[in-house]
Each structure stands twice: as structure tokens, then as C-alpha cells.
mmCIF file of C-alpha atoms and ligand atoms in Angstrom:
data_model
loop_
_atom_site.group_PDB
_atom_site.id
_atom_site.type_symbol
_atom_site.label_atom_id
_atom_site.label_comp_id
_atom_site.label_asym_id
_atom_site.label_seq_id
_atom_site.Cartn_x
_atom_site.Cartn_y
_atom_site.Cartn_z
ATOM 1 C CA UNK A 26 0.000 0.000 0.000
ATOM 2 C CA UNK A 27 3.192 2.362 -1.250
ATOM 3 C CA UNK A 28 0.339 5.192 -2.548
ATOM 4 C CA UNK A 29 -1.819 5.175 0.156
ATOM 5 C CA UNK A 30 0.965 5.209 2.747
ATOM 6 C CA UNK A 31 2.324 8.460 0.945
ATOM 7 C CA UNK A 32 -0.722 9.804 0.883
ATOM 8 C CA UNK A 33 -1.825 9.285 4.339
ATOM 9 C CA UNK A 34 1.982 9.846 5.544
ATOM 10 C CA UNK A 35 1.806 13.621 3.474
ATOM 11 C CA UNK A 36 5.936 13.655 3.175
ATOM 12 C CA UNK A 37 7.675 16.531 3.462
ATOM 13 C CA UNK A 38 11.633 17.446 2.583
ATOM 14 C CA UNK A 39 12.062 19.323 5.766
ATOM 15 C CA UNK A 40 10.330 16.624 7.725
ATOM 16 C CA UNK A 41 11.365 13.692 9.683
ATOM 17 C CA UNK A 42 10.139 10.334 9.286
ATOM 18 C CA UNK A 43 10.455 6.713 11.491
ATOM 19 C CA UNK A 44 9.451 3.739 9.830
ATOM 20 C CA UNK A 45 8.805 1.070 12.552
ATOM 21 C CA UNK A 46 9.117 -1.909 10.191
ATOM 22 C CA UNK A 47 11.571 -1.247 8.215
ATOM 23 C CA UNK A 48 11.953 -5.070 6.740
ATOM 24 C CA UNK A 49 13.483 -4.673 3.395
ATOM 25 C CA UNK A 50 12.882 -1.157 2.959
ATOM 26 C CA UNK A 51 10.306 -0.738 0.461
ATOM 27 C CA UNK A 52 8.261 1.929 2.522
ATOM 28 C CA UNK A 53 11.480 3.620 3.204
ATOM 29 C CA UNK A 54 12.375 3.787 -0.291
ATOM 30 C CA UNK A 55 9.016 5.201 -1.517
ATOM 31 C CA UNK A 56 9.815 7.697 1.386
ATOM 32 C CA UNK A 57 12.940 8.923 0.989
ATOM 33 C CA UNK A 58 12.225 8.997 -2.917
ATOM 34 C CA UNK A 59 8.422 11.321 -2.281
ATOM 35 C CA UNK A 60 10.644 14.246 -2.219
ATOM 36 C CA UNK A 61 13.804 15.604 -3.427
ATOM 37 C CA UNK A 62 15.792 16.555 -1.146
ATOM 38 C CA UNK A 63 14.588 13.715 0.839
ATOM 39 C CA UNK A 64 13.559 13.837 4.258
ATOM 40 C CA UNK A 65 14.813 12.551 6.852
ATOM 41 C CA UNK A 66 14.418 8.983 7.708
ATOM 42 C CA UNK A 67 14.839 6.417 10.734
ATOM 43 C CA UNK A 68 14.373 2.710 10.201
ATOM 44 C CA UNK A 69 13.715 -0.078 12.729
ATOM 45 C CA UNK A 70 13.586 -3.932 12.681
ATOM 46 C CA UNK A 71 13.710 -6.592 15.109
ATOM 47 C CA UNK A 72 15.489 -8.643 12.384
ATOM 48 C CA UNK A 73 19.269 -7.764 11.737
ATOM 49 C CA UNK A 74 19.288 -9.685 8.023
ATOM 50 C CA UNK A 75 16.453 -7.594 7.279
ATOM 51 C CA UNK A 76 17.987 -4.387 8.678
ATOM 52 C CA UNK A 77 21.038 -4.818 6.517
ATOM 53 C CA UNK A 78 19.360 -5.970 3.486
ATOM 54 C CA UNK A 79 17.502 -2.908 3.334
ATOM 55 C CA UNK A 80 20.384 -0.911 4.455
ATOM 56 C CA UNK A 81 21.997 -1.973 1.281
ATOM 57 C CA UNK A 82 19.267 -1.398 -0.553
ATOM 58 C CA UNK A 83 18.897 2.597 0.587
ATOM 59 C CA UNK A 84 22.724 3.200 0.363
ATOM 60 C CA UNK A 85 22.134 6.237 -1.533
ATOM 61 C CA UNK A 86 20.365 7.838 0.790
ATOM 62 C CA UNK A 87 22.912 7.390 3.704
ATOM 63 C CA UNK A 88 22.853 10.863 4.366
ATOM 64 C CA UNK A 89 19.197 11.227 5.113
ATOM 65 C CA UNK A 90 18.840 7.508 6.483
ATOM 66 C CA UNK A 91 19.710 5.842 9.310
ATOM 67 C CA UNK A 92 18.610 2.480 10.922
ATOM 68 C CA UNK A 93 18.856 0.234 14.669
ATOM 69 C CA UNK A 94 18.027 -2.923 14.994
ATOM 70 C CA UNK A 95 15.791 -2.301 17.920
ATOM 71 C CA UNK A 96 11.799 -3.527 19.058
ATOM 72 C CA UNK A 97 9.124 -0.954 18.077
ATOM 73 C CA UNK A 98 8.072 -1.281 21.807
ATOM 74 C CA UNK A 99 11.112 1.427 21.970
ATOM 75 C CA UNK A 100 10.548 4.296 19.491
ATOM 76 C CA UNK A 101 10.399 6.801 22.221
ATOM 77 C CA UNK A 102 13.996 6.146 23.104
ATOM 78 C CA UNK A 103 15.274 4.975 20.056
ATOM 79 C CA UNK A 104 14.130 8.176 18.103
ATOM 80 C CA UNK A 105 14.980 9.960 21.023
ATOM 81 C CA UNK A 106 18.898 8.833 20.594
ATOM 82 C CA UNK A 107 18.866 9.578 16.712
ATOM 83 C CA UNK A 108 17.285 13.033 17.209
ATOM 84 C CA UNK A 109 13.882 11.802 15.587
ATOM 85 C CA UNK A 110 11.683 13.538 18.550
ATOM 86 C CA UNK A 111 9.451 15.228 17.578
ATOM 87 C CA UNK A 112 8.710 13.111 14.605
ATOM 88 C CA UNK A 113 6.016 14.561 11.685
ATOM 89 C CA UNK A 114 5.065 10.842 10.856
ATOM 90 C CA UNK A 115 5.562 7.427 12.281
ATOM 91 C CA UNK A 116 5.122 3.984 9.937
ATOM 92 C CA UNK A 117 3.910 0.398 11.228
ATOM 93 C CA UNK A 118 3.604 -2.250 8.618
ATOM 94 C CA UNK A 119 2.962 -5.212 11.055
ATOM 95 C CA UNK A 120 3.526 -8.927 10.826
ATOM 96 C CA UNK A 121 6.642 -10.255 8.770
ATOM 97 C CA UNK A 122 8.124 -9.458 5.710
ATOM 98 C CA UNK A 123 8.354 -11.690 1.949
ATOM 99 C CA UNK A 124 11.380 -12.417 2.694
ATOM 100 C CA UNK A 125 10.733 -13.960 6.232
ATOM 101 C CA UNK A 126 8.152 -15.950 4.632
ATOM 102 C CA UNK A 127 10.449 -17.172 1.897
ATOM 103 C CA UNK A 128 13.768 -18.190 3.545
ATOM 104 C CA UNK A 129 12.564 -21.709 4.460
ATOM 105 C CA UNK A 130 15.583 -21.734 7.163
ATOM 106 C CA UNK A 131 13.445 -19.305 9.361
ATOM 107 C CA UNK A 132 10.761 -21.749 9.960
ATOM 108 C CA UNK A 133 7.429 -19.273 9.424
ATOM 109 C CA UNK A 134 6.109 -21.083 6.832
ATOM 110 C CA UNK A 135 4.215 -24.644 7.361
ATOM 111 C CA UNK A 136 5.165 -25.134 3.278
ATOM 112 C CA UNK A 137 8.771 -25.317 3.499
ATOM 113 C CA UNK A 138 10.595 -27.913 5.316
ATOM 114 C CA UNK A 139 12.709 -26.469 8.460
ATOM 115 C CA UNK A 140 13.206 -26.719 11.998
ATOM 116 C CA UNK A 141 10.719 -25.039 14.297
ATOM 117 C CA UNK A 142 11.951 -21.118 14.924
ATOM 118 C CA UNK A 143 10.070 -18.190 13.959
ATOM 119 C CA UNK A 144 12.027 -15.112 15.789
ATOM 120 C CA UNK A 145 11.960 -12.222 14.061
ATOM 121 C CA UNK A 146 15.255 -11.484 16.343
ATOM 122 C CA UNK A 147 17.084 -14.705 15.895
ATOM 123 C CA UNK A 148 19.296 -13.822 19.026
ATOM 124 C CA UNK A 149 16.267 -14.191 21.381
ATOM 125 C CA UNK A 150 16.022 -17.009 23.324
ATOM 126 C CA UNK A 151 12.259 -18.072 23.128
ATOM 127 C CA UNK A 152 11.620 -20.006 19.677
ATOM 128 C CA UNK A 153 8.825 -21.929 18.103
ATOM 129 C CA UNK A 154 10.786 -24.953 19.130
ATOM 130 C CA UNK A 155 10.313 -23.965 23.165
ATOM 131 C CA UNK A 156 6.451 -23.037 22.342
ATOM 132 C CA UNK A 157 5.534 -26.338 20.663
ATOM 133 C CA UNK A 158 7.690 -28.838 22.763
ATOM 134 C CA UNK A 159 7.908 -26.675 26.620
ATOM 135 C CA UNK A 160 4.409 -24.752 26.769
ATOM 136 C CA UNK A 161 1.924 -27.301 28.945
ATOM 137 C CA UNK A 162 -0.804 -28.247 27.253
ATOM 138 C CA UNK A 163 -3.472 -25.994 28.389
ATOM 139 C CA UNK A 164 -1.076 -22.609 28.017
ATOM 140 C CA UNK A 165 -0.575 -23.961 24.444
ATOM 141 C CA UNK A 166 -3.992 -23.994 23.858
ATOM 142 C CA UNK A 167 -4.821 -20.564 24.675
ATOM 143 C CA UNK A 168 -1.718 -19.442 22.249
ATOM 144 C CA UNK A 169 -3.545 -21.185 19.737
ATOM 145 C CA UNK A 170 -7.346 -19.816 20.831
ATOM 146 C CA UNK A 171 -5.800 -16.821 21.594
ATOM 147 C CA UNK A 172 -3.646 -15.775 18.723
ATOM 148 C CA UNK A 173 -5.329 -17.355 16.332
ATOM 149 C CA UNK A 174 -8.867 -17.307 16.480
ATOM 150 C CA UNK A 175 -8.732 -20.985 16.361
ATOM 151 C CA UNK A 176 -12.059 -22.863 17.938
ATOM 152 C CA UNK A 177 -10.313 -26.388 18.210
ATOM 153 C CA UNK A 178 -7.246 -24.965 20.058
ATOM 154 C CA UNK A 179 -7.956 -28.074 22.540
ATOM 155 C CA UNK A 180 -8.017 -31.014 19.753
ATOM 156 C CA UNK A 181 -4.232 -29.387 17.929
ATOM 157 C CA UNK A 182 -2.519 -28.425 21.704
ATOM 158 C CA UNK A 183 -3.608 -32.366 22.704
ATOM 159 C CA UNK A 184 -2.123 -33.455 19.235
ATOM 160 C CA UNK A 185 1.026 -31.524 19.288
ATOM 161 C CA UNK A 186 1.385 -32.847 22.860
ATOM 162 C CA UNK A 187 0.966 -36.526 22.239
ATOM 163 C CA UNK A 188 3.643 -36.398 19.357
ATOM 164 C CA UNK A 189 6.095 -34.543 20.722
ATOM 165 C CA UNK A 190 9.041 -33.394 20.365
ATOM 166 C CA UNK A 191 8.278 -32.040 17.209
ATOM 167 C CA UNK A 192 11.119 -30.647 15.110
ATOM 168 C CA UNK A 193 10.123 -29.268 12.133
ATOM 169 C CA UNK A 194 7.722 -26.573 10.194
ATOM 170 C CA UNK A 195 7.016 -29.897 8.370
ATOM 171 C CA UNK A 196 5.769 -32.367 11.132
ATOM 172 C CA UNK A 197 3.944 -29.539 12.785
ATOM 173 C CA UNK A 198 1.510 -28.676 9.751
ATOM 174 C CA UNK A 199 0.703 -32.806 9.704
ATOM 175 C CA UNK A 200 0.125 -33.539 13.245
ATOM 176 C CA UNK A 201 -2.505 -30.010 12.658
ATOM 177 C CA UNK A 202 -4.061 -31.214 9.315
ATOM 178 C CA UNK A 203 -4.596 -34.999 11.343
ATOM 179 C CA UNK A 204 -6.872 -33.288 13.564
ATOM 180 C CA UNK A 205 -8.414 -30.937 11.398
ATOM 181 C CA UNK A 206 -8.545 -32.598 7.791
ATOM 182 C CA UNK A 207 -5.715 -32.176 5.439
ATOM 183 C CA UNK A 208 -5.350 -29.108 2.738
ATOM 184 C CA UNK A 209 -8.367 -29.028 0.321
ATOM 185 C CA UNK A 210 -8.680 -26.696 -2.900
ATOM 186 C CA UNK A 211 -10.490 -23.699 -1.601
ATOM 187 C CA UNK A 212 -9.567 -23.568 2.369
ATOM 188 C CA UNK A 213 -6.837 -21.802 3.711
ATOM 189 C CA UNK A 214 -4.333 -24.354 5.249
ATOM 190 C CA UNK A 215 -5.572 -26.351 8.668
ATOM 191 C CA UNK A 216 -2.050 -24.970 9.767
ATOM 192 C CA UNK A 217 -2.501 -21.296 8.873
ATOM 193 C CA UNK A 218 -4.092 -20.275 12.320
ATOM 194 C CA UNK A 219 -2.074 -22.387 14.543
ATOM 195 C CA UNK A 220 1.502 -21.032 12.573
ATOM 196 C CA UNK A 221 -0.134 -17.255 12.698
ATOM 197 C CA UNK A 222 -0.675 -18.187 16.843
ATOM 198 C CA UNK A 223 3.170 -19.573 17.600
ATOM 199 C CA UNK A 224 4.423 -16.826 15.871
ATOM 200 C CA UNK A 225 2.515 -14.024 17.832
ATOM 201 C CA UNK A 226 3.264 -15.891 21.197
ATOM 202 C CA UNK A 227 7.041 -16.322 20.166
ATOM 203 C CA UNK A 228 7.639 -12.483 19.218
ATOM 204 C CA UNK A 229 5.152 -11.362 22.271
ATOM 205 C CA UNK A 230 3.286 -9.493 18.961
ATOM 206 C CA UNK A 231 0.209 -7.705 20.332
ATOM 207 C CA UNK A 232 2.535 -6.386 23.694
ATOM 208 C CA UNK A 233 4.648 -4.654 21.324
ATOM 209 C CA UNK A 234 2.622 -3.108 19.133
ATOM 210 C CA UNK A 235 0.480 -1.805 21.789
ATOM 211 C CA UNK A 236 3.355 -0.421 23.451
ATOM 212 C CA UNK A 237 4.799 0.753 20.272
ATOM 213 C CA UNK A 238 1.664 2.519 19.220
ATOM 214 C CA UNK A 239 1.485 3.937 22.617
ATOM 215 C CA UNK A 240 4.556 5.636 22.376
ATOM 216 C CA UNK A 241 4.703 6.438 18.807
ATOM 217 C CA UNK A 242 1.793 8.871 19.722
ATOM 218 C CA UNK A 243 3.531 10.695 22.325
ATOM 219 C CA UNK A 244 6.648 10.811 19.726
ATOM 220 C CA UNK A 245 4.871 12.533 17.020
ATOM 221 C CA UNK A 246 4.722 16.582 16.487
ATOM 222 C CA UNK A 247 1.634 18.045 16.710
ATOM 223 C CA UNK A 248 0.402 17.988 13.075
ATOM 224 C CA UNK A 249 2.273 14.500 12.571
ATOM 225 C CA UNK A 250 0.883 11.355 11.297
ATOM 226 C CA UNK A 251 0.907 7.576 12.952
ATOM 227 C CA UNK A 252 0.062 5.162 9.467
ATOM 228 C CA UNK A 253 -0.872 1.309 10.778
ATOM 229 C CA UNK A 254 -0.602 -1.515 7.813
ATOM 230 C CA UNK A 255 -2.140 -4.895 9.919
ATOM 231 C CA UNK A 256 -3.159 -7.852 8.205
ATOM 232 C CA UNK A 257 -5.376 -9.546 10.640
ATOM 233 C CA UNK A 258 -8.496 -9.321 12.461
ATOM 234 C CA UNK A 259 -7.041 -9.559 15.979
ATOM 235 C CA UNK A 260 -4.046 -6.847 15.080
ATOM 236 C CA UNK A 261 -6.661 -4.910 13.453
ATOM 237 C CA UNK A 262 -8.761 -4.871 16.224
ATOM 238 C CA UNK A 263 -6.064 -3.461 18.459
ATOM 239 C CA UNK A 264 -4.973 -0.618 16.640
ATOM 240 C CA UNK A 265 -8.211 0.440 15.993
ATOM 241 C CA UNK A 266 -8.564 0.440 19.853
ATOM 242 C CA UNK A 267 -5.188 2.743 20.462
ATOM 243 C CA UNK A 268 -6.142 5.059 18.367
ATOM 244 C CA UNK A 269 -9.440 5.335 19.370
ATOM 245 C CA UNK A 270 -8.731 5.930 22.839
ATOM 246 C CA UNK A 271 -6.149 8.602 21.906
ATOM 247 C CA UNK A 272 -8.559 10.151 20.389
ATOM 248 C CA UNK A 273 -11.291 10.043 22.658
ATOM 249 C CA UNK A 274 -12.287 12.618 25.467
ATOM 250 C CA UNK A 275 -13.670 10.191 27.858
ATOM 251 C CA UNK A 276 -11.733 6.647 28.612
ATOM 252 C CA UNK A 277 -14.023 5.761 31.466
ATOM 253 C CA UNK A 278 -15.893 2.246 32.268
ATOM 254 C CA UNK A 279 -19.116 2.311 30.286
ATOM 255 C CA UNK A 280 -20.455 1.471 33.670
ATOM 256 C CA UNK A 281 -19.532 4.848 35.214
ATOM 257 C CA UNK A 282 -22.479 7.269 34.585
ATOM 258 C CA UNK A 283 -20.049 10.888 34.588
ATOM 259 C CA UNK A 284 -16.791 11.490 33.013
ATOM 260 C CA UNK A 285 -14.066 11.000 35.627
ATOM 261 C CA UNK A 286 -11.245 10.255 34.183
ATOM 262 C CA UNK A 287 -9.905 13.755 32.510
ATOM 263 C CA UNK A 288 -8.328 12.121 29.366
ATOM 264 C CA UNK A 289 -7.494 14.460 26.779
ATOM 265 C CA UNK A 290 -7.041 13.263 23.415
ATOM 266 C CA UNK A 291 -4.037 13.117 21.806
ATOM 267 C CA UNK A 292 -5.014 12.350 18.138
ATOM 268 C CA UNK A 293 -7.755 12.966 15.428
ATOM 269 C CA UNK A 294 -8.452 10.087 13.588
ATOM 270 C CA UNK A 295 -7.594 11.048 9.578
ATOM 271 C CA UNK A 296 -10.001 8.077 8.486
ATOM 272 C CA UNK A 297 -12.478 6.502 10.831
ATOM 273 C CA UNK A 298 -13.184 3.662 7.967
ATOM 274 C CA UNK A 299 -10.445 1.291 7.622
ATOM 275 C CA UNK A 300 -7.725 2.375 4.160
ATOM 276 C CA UNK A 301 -7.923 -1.219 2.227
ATOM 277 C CA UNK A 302 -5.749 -1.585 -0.924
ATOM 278 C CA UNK A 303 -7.402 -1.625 -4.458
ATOM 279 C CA UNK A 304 -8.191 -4.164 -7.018
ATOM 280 C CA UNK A 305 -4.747 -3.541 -8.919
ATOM 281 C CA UNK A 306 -2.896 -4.087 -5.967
ATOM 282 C CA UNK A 307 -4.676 -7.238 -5.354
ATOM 283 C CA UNK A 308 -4.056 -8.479 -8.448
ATOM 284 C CA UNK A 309 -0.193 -7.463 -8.678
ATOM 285 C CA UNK A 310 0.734 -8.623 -4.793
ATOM 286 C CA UNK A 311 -2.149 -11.129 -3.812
ATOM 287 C CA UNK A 312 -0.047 -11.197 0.402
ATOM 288 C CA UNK A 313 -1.499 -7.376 0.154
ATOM 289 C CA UNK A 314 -5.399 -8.612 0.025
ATOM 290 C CA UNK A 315 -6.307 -8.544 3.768
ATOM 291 C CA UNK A 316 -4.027 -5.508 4.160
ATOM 292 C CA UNK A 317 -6.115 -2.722 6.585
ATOM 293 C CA UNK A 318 -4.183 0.794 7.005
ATOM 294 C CA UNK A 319 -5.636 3.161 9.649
ATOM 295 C CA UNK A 320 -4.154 6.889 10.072
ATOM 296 C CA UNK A 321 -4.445 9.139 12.863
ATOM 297 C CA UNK A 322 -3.114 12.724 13.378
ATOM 298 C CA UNK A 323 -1.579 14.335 16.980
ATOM 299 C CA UNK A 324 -3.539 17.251 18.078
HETATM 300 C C1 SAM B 416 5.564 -6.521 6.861
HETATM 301 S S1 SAM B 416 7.255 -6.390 7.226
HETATM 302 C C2 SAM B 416 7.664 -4.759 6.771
HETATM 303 C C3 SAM B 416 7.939 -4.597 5.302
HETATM 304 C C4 SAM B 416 8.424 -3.206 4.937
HETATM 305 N N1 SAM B 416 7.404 -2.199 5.188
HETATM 306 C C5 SAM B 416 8.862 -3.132 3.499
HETATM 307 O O1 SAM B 416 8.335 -2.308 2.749
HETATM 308 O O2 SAM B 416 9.776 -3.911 3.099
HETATM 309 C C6 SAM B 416 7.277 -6.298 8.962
HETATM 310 C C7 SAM B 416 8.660 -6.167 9.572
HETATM 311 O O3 SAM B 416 8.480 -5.778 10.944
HETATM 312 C C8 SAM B 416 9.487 -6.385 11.713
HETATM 313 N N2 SAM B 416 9.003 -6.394 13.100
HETATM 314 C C9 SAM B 416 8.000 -7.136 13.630
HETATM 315 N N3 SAM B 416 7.825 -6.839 14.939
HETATM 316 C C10 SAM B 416 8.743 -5.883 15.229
HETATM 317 C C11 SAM B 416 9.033 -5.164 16.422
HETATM 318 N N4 SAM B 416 8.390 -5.391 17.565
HETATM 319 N N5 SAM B 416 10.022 -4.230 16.374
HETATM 320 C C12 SAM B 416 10.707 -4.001 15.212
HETATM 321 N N6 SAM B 416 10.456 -4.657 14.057
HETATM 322 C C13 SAM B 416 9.487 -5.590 14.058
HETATM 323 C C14 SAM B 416 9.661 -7.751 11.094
HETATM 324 O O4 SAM B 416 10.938 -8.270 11.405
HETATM 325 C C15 SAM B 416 9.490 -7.431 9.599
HETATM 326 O O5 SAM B 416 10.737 -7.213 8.981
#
């Protein structure tokens, strides 16, 4: 969604930018390229391959770009240490990059042979392997109801337990499609929700981009711009609540008949509807169809 996040983002050569997810630096380059000079432009990822992937890729903007490999969960300080505070727009394209997806070795994809892993920071400790084989079986199961809207969390976390240790991408998808019925034509994958849920639990998702969000807002410049990319219902769900609340006047219980609280909003929401990308897109980058941008403005 390179158009819309330009448009939403409203770039400016004087301005300066942090792009969240930096992955292989498309945003950034789209960014960095909206004006000439470009602006100014600080990129973060969990994932150090990434980071220096797209590091190469922006080399000729090294005077207006700089990157950290750093958690989201951080932009106050990070931006804060680069001289990014106040920023005029903050980026958040959520989940995991093409090339995640595609390097079989980093075990996020039930299609390609490898062993169990899934860390977006591959220096972290926790790994798919520790969730499938360590987590009893009923704290698996709520990973899997949890983080993946899955209604027969109970029937895979039994499964995975009674065939452990599992090792591989491989052997988890077919101990999942046992329970549930194996891959047919039209359905997504019996895997998909289950692989979506380890992942989440693995790279503590929702915590960070709540606290990411959270302090992206208090980053911004009056005037700037917080852009969310998610591409699922439950990450979705969540932004839409931060930024509501930011922008809201009143953050009391619904139970509580007057306003107690004193909030003062921090944000105007640019959109209330939900950005989604167009038919072309689709059709060029099918990974972009449940893409949902939202964009909010600090007040
Ligand atoms: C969808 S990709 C971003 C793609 C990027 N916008 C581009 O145009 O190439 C999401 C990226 O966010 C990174 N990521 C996920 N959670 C993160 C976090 N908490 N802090 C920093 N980076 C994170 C992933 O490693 C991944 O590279």
C-alpha cells in the first residue's frame, strides 16, 4: 500500500520520518524517494538480516537515512537517541516481511521444510521450538485460541502434545491437518491459524505493538501522522482500539455514569473507515489482500 501510505503519511523534505518496520525497505524507499531533497528517515527492525538488506538497498540515501536494529516497543527512546523527537510521521507495517516468509531456514512457513523457529530477532532465546515442545498443554492452547482465532485450540494443543518433540515446520503442519482434515482446494491451510498463533506468542506481537503505538503517539509533532498496515483481524482490532482511545475525550468504564477520568485526546483520527488496498494491488501482490491501514493525526 506504497500510494496510500504516501498519501496518508503527506511527506515533506524538511520533515522527519520513522518507519517502525523497516523489513526490506520498500516503505522507506518510496519515502525517501516522495521528495527531493529527501527527508529525513529512521528505520527499525527486530530482524538484523532484514535491517542490513535494506540498508543496502537505501545506500544512496545514507545521508538522510539511518537504521537500529531495535523492538518498536522502543521508538520513544530509540528516536529519542537519533534526534527523531518530535517526529512529523511514524510507519507500522505489522507482521513479517516476503522475505521472512520465503527463507525456508526461518521456519514461518508450514510449506517449506525447516526446523521449528520463527524469531523475528534470531538472538532471542524463546523459539517456536520452546512453544511447541515446553508450553503445557493448556497454556498452548490458549496461544492457539488466543492468537489465532482458532475454535479447536484443545483437539491441535492435545495433538502436538501426544507427538512430541516435534522438530520441524514440516511435522507440525501434519500432526494439525490430522486433527483438522488435510489441505483441500479452496480452504486456507488447517495450519494457517495455529503457525499465525506460535508466531505471535514467540515475538510477544500484540505487547509490542500496543506499546509501540502507545509511544509512537507521544513521539509525534503536533500535526504528525501515525500510518498502521495490519493484516489480521485480531491486530486490526487493536490498533483500531489505540487510536481510538487517543482520540477520545472520555476513557471511562461504560459502567460509570459521569466522566471521571480527565483524558485528553491526543489524536484525530484522519479516516475513521479502515484504508484497504485496491483491485490492482490485489491483483499485482495477492499477500497485500487482507491488508487494513488506519491513520491518525496528533492534536
Ligand atoms: C511486513 S514487514 C515490513 C515490510 C516493509 N514495510 C517493506 O516495505 O519492506 C514487517 C517487519 O516488521 C518487523 N518487526 C515485527 N515486529 C517488530 C518489532 N516489535 N520491532 C521491530 N520490528 C518488528 C519484522 O521483522 C518485519 O521485517
Amino acid at each position: 500500500m506504497v500510494g496510500e501510505v504516501l498519501s496518508t503519511l503527506q511527506v515533506n523534505p524538511s520533515g522527519s520520518y520513522v518507519d517502525c518496520t523497516l523489513g526490506e525497505g520498500g516503505h522507506a524507499s518510496a519515502i525517501l524517494s516522495a521528495t527531493d531533497p529527501p527527508p529525513r528517515l529512521l528505520g527499525i527492525d527486530l530482524d538484523l538480516e532484514a535491517l542490513e538488506s535494506a540498508t543496502g538497498r537505501l545506500g544512496e540515501f545514507s545521508r538522510s537515512f539511518v537504521a537500529e536494529q531495535g523492538n518498536f516497543a522502543n521508538v520513544r527512546d530509540i528516536a529519542r537517541r537519533h534526534g527523531f523527537e518530535p517526529a512529523d510521521g511514524i510507519l507500522f507495517d505489522l507482521g513479517l516481511s516476503s522475505l521472512q516468509v520465503d527463507t525456508a531456514a526461518r521456519g514461518f512457513s508450514f510449506r517449506k521444510e525447516a526446523r521449528l523457529d520463527m524469531r523475528f530477532d534470531t538472538s532471542q532465546m524463546l523459539s517456536a521450538a520452546e512453544v511447541v515442545n515446553g508450553f503445557p498443554e493448556s497454556e498452548l492452547a490458549d496461544v492457539i485460541y488466543r492468537y489465532g482465532e482458532e475454535r479447536r485450540s484443545r483437539r491441535i494443543a492435545s495433538a502436538i502434545v501426544r507427538n512430541r518433540p516435534l522438530d520441524t515446520t514440516t511435522q507440525l503442519a501434519e500432526v494439525i491437518s490430522r486433527v483438522l482434515g488435510g489441505p483441500s482446494g479452496r480452504r486456507i491451510h488447517p495450519a494457517t491459524k495455529t503457525f499465525q498463533a506460535i508466531r505471535m506468542a514467540v515475538n510477544g506481537e500484540l505487547d509490542n505493538v500496543e506499546k509501540g503505538l502507545d509511544q509512537a503517539i507521544e513521539v509525534l509533532r503536533e500535526g504528525g501522522r501515525i500510518v498502521v498496515i495490519s493484516y489480521h483481524s485480531l491486530e486490526d482490532r487493536l490498533v483500531k482500539g489505540v487510536l481510538r482511545r487517543g482520540a477520545s475525550r472520555c476513557i471511562c468504564p461504560p459502567e460509570i455514569p459521569m466522566c471521571v477520568c480527565g483524558h485528553e485526546p491526543a489524536l484525530r483520527l484522519v479516516s475513521r473507515r479502515v484504508i484497504r488496498p485496491g483491485q490492482e494491488e490485489i491483483r499485482m501482490n495477492p499477500r497485500s489482500r487482507s491488508a487494513r491501514l488506519r491513520v491518525a493525526e496528533r492534536i
